[in-house]
Structure formats: C-alpha cells, structure tokens
Short mmCIF file of C-alpha atoms and ligand atoms in Angstrom, two decimals:
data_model
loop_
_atom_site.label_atom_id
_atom_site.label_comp_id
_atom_site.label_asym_id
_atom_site.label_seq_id
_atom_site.Cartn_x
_atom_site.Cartn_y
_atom_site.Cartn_z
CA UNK A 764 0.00 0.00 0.00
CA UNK A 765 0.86 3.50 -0.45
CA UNK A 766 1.95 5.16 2.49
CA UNK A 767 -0.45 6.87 4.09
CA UNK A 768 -0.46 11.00 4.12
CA UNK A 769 -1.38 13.25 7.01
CA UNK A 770 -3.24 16.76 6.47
CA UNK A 771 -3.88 15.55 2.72
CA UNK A 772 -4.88 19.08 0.49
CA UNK A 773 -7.85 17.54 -1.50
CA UNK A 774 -8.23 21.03 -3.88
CA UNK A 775 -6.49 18.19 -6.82
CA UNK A 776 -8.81 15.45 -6.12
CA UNK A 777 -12.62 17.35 -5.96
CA UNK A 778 -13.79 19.30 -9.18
CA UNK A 779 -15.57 21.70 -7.22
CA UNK A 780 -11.59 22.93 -6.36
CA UNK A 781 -12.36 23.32 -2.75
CA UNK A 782 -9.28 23.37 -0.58
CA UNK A 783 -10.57 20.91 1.99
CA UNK A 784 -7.62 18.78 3.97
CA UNK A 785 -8.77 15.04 4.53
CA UNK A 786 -6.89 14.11 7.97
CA UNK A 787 -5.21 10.93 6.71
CA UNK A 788 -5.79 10.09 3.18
CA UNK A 789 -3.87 6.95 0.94
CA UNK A 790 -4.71 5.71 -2.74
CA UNK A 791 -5.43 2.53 -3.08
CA UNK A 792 -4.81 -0.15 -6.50
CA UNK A 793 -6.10 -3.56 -5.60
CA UNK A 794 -8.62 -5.35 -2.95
CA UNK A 795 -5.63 -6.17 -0.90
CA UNK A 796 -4.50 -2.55 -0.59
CA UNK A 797 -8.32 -1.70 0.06
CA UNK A 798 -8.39 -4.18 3.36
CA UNK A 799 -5.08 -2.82 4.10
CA UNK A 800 -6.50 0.70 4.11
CA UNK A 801 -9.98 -0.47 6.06
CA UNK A 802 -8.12 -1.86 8.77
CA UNK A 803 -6.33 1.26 9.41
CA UNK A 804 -9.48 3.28 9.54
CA UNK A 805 -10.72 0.03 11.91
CA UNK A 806 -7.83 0.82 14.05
CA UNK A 807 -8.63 4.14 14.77
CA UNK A 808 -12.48 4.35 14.87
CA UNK A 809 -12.25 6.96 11.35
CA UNK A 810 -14.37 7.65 9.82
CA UNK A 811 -13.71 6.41 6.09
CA UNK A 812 -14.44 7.95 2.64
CA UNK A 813 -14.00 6.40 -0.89
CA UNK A 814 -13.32 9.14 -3.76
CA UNK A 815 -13.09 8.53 -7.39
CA UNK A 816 -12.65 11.62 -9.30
CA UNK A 817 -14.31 13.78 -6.91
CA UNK A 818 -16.52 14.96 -9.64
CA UNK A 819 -20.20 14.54 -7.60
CA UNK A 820 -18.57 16.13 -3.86
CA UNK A 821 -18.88 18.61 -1.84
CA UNK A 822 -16.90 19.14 0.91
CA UNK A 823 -18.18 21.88 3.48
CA UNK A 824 -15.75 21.36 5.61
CA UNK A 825 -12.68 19.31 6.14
CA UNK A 826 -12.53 15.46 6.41
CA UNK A 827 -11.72 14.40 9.55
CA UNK A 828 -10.87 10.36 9.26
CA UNK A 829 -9.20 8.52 5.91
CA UNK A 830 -9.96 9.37 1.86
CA UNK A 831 -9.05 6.33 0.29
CA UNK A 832 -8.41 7.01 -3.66
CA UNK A 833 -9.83 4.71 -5.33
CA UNK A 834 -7.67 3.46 -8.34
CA UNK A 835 -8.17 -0.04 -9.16
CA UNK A 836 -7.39 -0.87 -12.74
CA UNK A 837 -8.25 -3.15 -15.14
CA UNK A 838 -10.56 -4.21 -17.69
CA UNK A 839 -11.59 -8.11 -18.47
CA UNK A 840 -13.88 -9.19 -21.10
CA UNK A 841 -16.29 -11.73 -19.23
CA UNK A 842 -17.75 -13.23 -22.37
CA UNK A 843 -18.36 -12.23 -26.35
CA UNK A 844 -20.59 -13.30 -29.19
CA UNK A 845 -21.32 -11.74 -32.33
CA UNK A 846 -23.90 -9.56 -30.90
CA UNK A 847 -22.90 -8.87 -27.65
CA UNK A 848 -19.81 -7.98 -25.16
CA UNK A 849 -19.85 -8.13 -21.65
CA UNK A 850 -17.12 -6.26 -19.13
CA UNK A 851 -15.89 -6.20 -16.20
CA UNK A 852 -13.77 -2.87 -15.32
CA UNK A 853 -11.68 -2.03 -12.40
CA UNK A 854 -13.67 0.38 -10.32
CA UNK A 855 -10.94 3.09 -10.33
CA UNK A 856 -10.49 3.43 -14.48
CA UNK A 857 -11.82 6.68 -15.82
CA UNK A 858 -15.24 6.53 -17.16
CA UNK A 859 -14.70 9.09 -20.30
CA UNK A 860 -11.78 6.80 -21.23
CA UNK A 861 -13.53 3.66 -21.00
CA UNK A 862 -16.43 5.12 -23.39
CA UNK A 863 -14.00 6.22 -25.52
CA UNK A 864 -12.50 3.17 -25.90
CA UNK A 865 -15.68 1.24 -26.12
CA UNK A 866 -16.82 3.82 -28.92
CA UNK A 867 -13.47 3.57 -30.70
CA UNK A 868 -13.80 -0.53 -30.80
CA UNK A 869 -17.62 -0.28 -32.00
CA UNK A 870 -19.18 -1.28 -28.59
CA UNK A 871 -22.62 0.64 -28.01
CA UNK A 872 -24.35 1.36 -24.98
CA UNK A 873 -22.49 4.33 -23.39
CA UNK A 874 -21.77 6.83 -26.43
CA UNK A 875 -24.76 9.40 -24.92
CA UNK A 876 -22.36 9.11 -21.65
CA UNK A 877 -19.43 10.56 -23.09
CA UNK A 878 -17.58 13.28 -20.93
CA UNK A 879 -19.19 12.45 -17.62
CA UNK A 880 -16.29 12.88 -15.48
CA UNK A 881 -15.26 10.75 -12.77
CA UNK A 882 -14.64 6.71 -12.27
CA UNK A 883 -16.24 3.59 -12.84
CA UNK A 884 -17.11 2.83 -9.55
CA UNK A 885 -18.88 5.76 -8.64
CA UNK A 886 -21.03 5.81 -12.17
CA UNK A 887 -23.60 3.21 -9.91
CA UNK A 888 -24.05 5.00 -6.96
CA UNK A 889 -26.17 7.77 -8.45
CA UNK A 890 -26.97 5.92 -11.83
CA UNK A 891 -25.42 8.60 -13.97
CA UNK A 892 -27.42 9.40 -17.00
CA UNK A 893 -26.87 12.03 -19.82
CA UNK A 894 -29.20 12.60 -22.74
CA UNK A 895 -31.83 9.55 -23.01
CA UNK A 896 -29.53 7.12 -21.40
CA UNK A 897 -28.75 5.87 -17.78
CA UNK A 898 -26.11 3.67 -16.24
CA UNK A 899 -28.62 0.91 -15.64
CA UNK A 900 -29.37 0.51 -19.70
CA UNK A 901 -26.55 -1.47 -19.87
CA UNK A 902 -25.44 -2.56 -15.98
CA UNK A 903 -25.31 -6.24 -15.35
CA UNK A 904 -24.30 -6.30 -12.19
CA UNK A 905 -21.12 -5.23 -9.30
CA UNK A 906 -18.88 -6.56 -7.64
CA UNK A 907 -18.43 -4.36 -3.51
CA UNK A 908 -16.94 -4.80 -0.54
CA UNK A 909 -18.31 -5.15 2.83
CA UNK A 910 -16.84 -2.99 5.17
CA UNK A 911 -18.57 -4.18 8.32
CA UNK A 912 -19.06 -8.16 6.71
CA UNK A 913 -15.53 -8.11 5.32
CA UNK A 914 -16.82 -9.55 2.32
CA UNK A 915 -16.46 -9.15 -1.31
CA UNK A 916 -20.61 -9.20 -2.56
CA UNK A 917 -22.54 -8.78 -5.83
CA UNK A 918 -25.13 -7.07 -6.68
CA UNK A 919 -27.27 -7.43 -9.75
CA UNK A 920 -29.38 -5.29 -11.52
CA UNK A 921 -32.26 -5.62 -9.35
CA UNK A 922 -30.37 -5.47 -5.98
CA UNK A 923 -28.86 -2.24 -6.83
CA UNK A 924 -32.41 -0.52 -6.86
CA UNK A 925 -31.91 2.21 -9.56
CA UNK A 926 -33.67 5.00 -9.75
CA UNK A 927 -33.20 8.84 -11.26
CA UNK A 928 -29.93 9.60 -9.58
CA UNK A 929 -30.72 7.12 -7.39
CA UNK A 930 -29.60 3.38 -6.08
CA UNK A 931 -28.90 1.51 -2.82
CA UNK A 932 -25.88 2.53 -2.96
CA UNK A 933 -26.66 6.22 -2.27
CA UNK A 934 -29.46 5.17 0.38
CA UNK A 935 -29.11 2.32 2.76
CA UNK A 936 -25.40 1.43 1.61
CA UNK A 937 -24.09 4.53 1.79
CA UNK A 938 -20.61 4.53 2.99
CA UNK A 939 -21.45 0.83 3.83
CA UNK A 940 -19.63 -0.99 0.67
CA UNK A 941 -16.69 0.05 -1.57
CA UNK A 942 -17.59 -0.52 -4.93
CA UNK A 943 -14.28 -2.49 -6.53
CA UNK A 944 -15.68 -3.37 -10.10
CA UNK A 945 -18.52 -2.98 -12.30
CA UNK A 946 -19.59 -5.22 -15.13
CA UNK A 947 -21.96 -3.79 -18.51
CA UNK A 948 -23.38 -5.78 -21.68
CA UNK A 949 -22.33 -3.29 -24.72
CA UNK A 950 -23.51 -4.15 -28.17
CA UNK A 951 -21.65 -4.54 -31.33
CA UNK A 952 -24.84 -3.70 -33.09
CA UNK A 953 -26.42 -1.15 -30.81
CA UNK A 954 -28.93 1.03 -31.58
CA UNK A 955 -28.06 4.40 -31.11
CA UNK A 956 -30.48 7.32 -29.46
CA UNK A 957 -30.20 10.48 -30.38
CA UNK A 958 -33.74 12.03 -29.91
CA UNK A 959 -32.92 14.54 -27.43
CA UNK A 960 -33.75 17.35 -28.40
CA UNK A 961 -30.26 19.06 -27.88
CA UNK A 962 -28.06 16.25 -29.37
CA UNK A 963 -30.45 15.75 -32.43
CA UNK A 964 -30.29 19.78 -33.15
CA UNK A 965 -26.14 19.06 -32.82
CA UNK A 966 -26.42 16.37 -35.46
CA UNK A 967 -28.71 17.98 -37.32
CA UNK A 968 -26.69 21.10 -37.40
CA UNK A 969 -23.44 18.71 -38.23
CA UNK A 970 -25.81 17.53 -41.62
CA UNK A 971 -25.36 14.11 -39.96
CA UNK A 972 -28.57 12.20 -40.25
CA UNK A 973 -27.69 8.86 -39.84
CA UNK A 974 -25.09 8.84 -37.48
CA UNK A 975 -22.41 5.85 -36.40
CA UNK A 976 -20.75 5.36 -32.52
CA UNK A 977 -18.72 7.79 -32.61
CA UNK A 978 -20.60 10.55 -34.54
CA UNK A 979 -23.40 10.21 -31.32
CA UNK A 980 -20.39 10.26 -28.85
CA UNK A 981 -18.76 13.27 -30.82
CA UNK A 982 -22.19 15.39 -30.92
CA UNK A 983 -22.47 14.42 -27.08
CA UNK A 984 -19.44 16.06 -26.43
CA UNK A 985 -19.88 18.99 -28.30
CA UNK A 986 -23.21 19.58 -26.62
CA UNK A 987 -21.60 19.69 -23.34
CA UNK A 988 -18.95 21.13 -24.15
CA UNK A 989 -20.91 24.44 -25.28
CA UNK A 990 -22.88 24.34 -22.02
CA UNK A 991 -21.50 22.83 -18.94
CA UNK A 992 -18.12 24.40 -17.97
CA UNK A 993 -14.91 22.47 -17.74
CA UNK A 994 -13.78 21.78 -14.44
CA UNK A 995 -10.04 22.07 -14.83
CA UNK A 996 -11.00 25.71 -15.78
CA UNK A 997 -13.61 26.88 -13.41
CA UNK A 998 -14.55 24.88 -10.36
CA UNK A 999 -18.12 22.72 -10.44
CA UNK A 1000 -19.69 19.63 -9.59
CA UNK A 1001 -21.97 19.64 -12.64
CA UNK A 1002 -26.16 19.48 -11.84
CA UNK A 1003 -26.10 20.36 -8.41
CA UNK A 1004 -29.42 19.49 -7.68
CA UNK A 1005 -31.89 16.59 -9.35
CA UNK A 1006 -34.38 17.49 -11.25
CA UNK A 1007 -37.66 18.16 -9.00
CA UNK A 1008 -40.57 15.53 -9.64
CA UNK A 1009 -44.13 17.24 -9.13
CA UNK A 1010 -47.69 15.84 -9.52
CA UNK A 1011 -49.21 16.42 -12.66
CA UNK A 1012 -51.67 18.68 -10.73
CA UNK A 1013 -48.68 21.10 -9.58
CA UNK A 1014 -47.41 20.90 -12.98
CA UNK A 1015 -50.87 22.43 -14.82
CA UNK A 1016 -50.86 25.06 -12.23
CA UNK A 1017 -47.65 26.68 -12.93
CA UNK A 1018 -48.10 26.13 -16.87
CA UNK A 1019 -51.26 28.25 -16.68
CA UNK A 1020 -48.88 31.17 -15.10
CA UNK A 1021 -45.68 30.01 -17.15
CA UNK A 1022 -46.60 28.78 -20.66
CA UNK A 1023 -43.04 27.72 -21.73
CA UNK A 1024 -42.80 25.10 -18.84
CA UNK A 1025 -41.64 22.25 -20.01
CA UNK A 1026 -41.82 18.30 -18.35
CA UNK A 1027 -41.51 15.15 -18.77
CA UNK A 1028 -43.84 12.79 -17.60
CA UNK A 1029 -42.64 9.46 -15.39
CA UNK A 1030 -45.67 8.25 -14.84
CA UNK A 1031 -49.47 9.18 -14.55
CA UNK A 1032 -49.29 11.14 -11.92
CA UNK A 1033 -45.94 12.72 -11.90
CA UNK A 1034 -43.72 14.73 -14.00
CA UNK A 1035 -40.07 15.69 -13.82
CA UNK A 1036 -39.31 19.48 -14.55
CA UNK A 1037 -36.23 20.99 -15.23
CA UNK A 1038 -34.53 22.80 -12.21
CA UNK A 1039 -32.48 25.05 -14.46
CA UNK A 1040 -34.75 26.56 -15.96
CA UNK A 1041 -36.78 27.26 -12.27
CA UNK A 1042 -33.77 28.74 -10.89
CA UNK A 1043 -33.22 30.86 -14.15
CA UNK A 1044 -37.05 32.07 -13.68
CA UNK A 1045 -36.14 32.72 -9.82
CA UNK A 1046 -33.26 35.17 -11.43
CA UNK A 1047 -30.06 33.30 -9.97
CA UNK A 1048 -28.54 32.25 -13.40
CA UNK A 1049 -24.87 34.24 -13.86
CA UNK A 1050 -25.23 35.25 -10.12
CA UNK A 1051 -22.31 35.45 -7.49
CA UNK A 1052 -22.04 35.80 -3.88
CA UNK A 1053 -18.10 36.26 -3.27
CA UNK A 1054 -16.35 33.33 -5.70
CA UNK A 1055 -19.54 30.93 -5.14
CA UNK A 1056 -21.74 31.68 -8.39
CA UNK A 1057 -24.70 30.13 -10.56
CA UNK A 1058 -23.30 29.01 -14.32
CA UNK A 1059 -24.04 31.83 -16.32
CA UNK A 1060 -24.87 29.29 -19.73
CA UNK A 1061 -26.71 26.64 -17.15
CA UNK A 1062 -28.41 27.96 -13.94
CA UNK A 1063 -28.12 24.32 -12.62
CA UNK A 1064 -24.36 24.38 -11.89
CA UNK A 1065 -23.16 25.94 -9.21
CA UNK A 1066 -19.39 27.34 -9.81
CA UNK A 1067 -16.56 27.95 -7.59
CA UNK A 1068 -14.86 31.48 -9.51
CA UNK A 1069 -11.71 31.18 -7.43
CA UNK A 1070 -11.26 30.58 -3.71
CA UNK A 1071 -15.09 29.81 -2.22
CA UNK A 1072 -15.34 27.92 0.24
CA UNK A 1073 -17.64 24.60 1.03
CA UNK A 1074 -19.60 26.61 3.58
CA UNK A 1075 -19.99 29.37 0.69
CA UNK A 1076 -21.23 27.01 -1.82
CA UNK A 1077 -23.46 25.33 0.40
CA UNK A 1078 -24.68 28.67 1.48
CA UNK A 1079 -25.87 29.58 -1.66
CA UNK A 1080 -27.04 26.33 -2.62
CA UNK A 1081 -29.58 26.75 0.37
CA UNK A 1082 -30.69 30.34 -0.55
CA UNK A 1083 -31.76 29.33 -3.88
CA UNK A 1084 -33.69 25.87 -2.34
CA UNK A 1085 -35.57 28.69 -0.42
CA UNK A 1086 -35.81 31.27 -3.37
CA UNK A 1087 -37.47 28.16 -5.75
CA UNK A 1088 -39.72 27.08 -2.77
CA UNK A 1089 -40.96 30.54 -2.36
CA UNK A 1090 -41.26 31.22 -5.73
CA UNK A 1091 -42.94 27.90 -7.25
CA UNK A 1092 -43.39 25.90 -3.92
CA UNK A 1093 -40.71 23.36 -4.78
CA UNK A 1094 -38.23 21.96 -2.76
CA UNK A 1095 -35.12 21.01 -4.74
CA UNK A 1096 -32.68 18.31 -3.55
CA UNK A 1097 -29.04 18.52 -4.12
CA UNK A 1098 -27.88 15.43 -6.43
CA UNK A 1099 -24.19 16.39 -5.43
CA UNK A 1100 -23.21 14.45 -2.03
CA UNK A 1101 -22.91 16.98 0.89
CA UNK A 1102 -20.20 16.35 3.39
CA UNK A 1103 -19.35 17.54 6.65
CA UNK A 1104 -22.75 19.15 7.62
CA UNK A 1105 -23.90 18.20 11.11
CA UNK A 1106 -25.79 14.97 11.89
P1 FAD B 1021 -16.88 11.05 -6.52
O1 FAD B 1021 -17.31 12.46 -6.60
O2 FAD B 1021 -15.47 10.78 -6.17
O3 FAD B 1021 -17.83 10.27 -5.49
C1 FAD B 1021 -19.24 10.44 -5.55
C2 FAD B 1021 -19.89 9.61 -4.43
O4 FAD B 1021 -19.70 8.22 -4.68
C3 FAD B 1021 -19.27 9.87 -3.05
O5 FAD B 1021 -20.29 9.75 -2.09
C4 FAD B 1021 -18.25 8.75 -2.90
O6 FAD B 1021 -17.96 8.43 -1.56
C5 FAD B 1021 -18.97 7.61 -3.62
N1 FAD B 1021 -18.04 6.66 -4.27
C6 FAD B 1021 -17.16 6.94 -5.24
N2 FAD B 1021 -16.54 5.82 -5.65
C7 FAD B 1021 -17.03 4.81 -4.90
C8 FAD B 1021 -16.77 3.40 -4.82
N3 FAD B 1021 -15.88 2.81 -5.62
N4 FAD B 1021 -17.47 2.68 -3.92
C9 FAD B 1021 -18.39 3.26 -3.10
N5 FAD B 1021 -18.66 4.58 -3.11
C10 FAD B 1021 -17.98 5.35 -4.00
N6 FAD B 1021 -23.49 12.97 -13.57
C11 FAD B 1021 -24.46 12.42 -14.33
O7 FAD B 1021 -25.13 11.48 -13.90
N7 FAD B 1021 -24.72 12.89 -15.57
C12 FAD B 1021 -24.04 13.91 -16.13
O8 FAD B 1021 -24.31 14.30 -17.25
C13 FAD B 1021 -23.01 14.52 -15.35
N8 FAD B 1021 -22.29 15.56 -15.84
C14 FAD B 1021 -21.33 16.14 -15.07
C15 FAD B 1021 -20.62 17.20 -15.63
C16 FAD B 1021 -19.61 17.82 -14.90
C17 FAD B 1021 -18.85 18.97 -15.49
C18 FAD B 1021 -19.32 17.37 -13.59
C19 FAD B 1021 -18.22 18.01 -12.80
C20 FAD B 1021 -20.03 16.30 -13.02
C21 FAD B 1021 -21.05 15.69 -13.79
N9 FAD B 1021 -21.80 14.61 -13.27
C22 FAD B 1021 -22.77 14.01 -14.05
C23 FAD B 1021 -21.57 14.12 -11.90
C24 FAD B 1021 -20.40 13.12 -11.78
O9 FAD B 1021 -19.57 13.17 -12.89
C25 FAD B 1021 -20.90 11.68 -11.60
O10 FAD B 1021 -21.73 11.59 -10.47
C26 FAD B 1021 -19.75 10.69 -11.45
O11 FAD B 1021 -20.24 9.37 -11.47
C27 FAD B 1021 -18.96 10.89 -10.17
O12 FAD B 1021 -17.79 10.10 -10.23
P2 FAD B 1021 -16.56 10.37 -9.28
O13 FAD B 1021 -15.61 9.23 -9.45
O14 FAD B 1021 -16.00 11.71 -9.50
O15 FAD B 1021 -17.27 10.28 -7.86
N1 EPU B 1022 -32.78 25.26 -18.77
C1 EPU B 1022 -33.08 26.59 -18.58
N2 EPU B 1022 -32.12 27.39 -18.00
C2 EPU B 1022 -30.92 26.91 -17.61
C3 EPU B 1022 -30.63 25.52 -17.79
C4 EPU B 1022 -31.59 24.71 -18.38
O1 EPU B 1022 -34.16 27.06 -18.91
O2 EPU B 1022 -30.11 27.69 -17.12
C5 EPU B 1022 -33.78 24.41 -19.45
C6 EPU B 1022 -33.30 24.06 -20.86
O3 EPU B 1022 -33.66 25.06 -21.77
C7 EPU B 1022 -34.02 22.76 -21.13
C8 EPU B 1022 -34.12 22.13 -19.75
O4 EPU B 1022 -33.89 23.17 -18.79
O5 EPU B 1022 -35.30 23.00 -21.62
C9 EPU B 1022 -33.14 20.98 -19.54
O6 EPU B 1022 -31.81 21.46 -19.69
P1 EPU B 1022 -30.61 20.50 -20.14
O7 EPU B 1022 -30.96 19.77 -21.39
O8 EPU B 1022 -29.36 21.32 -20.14
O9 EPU B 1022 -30.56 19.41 -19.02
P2 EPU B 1022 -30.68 19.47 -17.43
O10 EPU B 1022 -32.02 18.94 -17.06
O11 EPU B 1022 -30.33 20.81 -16.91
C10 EPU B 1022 -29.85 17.04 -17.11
C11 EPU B 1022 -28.93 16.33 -16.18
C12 EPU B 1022 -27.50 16.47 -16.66
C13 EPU B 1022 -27.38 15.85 -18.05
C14 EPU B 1022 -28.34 16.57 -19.00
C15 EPU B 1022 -28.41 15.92 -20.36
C16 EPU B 1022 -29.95 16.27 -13.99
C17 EPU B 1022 -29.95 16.81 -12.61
N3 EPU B 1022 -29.07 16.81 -14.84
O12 EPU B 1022 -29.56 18.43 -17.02
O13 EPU B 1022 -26.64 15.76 -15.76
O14 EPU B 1022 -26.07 15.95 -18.55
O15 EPU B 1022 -29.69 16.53 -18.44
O16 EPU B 1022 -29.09 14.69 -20.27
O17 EPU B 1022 -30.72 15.36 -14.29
C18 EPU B 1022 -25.33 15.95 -13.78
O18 EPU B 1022 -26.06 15.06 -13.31
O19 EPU B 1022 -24.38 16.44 -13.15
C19 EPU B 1022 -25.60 16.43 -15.13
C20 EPU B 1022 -24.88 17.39 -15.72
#
C-alpha cells in the first residue's frame, strides 16, 4: 500500500476545487491494498471515505478520518458473441476513457455518456445518465466490498435498486460498501439514441442524419462542451441538484402562469421538470455571492470562480432551495453528495 499521508490538500482530487484537507488520506490499486486501508481506519475508529474523481462532492468542511483514492485498474472481457460484449472494469479506471474506448472498438451502450467525469465505480451510486440514457441501460451487475461483513458481494441489476440519480448505494449502503468493479453488456450492433432534443439539433446542425458510434459520442461532447463548464477551468460539480418531480396537478398550475414550462412525464401522476430553468425564472442564473456563483450558460451548476469555500457554496445552494420554494413551492434536492454538515 501507499503510504499513508497526514493533512492531505484535497483542492487536486474534488472538481468543485475546494481546498478541503482530509486528515489521513492513501490511494489505493487492488482489494488487498483496500483491506489494508480499512483496517487502518478500523484501528482508529475513522471515519472512512471512498473518492473517485471527486466529480459529484462537496466538501463543506474538512474530512476528519481517511480518503481512500480509489484506483483499481483493469478491464476483463467476461464473455463475447457476435452480438454482444460483456465487461468487467476495475472500479478506479476513468469513465470518459472507457467510453472512448468502447466507442473507438464499436461497442454501443455508453456513447450518450461521453464526458461524464469521474470513475467507474462511482457511475452506480447515483446511476449517472446524460441525454436519453442511464447507467442501468446497460449494468449487469457489481462486484463491492463489505466494510462491516468483510466480504467481497454482488449485486445485480435488481439489488442495486436504480432509480433517477438514485440506487442503494446512495441510500441504505451509503458509505457501507466500496464498490471495486462494475460489469456492462455493450452491443456490437447497438442502436443508437439520439432524440434529445439538444443532441439531435447538434447532429442535425453537423448535416449528420444517420449517425455511427462515434458521430453520437462526438455530438455528445460537443453539446456539453458548449454548455456545462470544464472543471479544470472553473470549479463545479456539474447538476447540483436533481431534477424536481411534481404531480401532474402542480405541474398544470404553474403552466397556466408560465406557458413555456416544459416536463416530462414518469408516470401518470408525476412529472419531472427541469430545475435550471426554475432557478433561471427565480433570477439566480450568472449570479455570485463572493467566488460561489450560478453558471451563467446553465443555472443548474453551481461554480466555484476562485477561492469559495464549502460553507460558501453550500450557502448559496440553500438560498436558492428557499428562493425556488418561495417562488414555485418546490423543494429542490441537491444530487451532489454533501459532506461535513452536522448529523
Ligand atoms: P466522486 O465524486 O469521487 O464520489 C461520488 C460519491 O460516490 C461519493 O459519495 C463517494 O464516496 C462515492 N463513491 C465513489 N466511488 C465509490 C466506490 N468505488 N465505492 C463506493 N462509493 C464510492 N453525472 C451524471 O449522472 N450525468 C451527467 O451528465 C453529469 N455531468 C457532469 C458534468 C460535470 C462537469 C461534472 C463536474 C459532473 C457531472 N456529473 C454528471 C456528476 C459526476 O460526474 C458523476 O456523479 C460521477 O459518477 C462521479 O464520479 P466520481 O468518481 O468523480 O465520484
Ligand atoms: N434550462 C433553462 N435554464 C438553464 C438551464 C436549463 O431554462 O439555465 C432548461 C433548458 O432550456 C431545457 C431544460 O432546462 O429546456 C433541460 O436542460 P438541459 O438539457 O441542459 O438538461 P438538465 O435537465 O439541466 C440534465 C442532467 C445532466 C445531463 C443533462 C443531459 C440532472 C440533474 N441533470 O440536465 O446531468 O447531462 O440533463 O441529459 O438530471 C449531472 O447530473 O451532473 C448532469 C450534468
């Protein structure tokens, strides 16, 4: 195992930029080096955090007990036919790279997640999904280990409980299992979705109208890349909150006052509205409160200009939950994983 660090500045290893110090902190490259790392944590009664790419974080304050880095490697193919591939991937590989790789060898599935930063291992926890398509499309099942049980466990499909945003491993096994790989069924002859509305106007715009793998995973990119910023330039967690489900009821009230509203339905009774454009109405996009500020191109990412703090960020994240509940009696919840607040 790598030795472990003391005082640890995590501003490299969260997106947001934050300069938060994790008290003892060690990377980590196999199961062995995992235990290793638990029983050191064990020890000492700490309290233990996994990170990936510290792309969904944010830290309010510092961490007091052990950051493991999470960088276990490798990729196996579990079986093949002419239709099909299935994978099993190391739980610390980069998940841009692995779609990239996937799109570059003809494997569908994952081309609509292109650019999502961030690892493997953390794409189950909250089912990351981009532009028609969600983690679970393609998820056969994962491979986590127990910290209390000591065990390695899998969970399939079904176990894993996914949701928008959403899975077990965000609820009741929260901080309860390290996930060490994750295995997806890709197709060599997938069918590729591109009828959101934003990537279809990208293709369209391209003149591409029957586009291959890559062309999908290109026009993906580009779409992001002219509306989310880039974290290596200016500090963010992407969506900061999930997108607020109402009842359809809700929904026909406030698209009597705002006619461009726009929803999508998830089931009878319920629709999902965008929160970006609610906190643009509530007059927050481009907005700053010291360095913590609202995206100026996409009210739904919070930014960090320079040298906010946690505590800033999170302060502002709370004054716009109260703006949009005052405004359209809505109560957004934050998709990005809040640490350090009191219990
Ligand atoms: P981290 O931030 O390191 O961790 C996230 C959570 O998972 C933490 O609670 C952590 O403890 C836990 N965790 C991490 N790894 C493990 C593990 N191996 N075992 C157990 N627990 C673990 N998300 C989307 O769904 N769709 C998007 O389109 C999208 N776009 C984004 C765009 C930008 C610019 C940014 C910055 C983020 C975006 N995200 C998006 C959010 C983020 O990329 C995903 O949530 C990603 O899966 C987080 O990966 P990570 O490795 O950085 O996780
Ligand atoms: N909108 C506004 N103003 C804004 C931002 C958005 O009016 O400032 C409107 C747009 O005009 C559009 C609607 O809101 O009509 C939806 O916007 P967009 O297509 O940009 O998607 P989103 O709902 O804001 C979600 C995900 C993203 C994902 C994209 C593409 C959530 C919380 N966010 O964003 O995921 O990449 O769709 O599928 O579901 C993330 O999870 O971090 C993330 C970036």
């Amino acid at each position: 195992m790598t030795s472990i660090q003391e005082n640890f500045d995590l501003s490299n290893y969260n997106t947001m930029g934050l300069k938060a110090l994790a008290h003892f902190f060690v990377e980590i490259h196999s199961l062995s080096e995992l235990k290793e790392a638990l029983e050191f944590s064990d020890e000492r009664s700490l309290e233990t955090l996994i990170l990936g790419g510290g792309s969904n974080i944010l830290f309010v304050k510092d961490f007091k007990g052990l950051v493991i880095l999470n960088r276990i490697k490798g990729i196996q193919t579990v079986s093949e036919d002419e239709d099909q591939i299935t994978l099993k991937i190391g739980a610390g590989e980069n998940w841009h790279q692995l779609v990239r790789d996937c799109v570059a060898k003809g494997y569908g599935g994952i081309e609509n997640l292109s650019l999502i930063p961030g690892t493997v291992g953390a794409a189950p926890i909250q089912n990351i999904g981009a532009y028609g398509v969600e983690l679970v499309d393609v998820f056969v099942s994962l491979e986590a280990y127990d910290i209390e049980q000591k065990e390695l466990k899998i969970f399939t499909k079904e176990e894993s409980a996914f949701g928008y945003r959403d899975s077990i491993f965000k609820k009741e096994l929260k901080g309860k299992v390290v996930i060490t790989s994750v295995t997806l069924r890709l197709s060599k002859n997938p069918e590729l979705n591109f009828s959101y509305s934003s990537l279809k106007e990208r293709l369209d715009e391209k003149g591409i109208q029957n586009p291959a793998l890559n062309d999908v995973s290109e026009a993906v990119i580009e779409v992001r890349q002219s509306k989310l910023p880039d974290p290596d330039k200016i500090g963010n967690t992407g969506s900061f909150f999930k997108n607020p489900v109402i009842s359809v009821y809700q929904f026909d009230e406030l698209k009597s006052a705002y006619s461009e509203l726009t929803g999508y339905p998830i089931s009878e009774r319920q629709v999902k509205v965008p929160a970006g454009w609610l906190i643009e109405q509530a007059g927050w996009k481009g907005k700053r409160k010291g360095d913590a500020g609202v995206h100026s191109k996409q009210a739904l990412v919070l930014v960090n200009h320079g040298s906010a703090t946690g505590e800033e960020i999170w302060k502002l994240a709370n004054e716009i939950i109260e703006s949009i509940h005052q405004k359209f009696d809505i109560r957004l919840i934050p998709e990005v994983n809040i640490l350090g607040l009191a219990h």
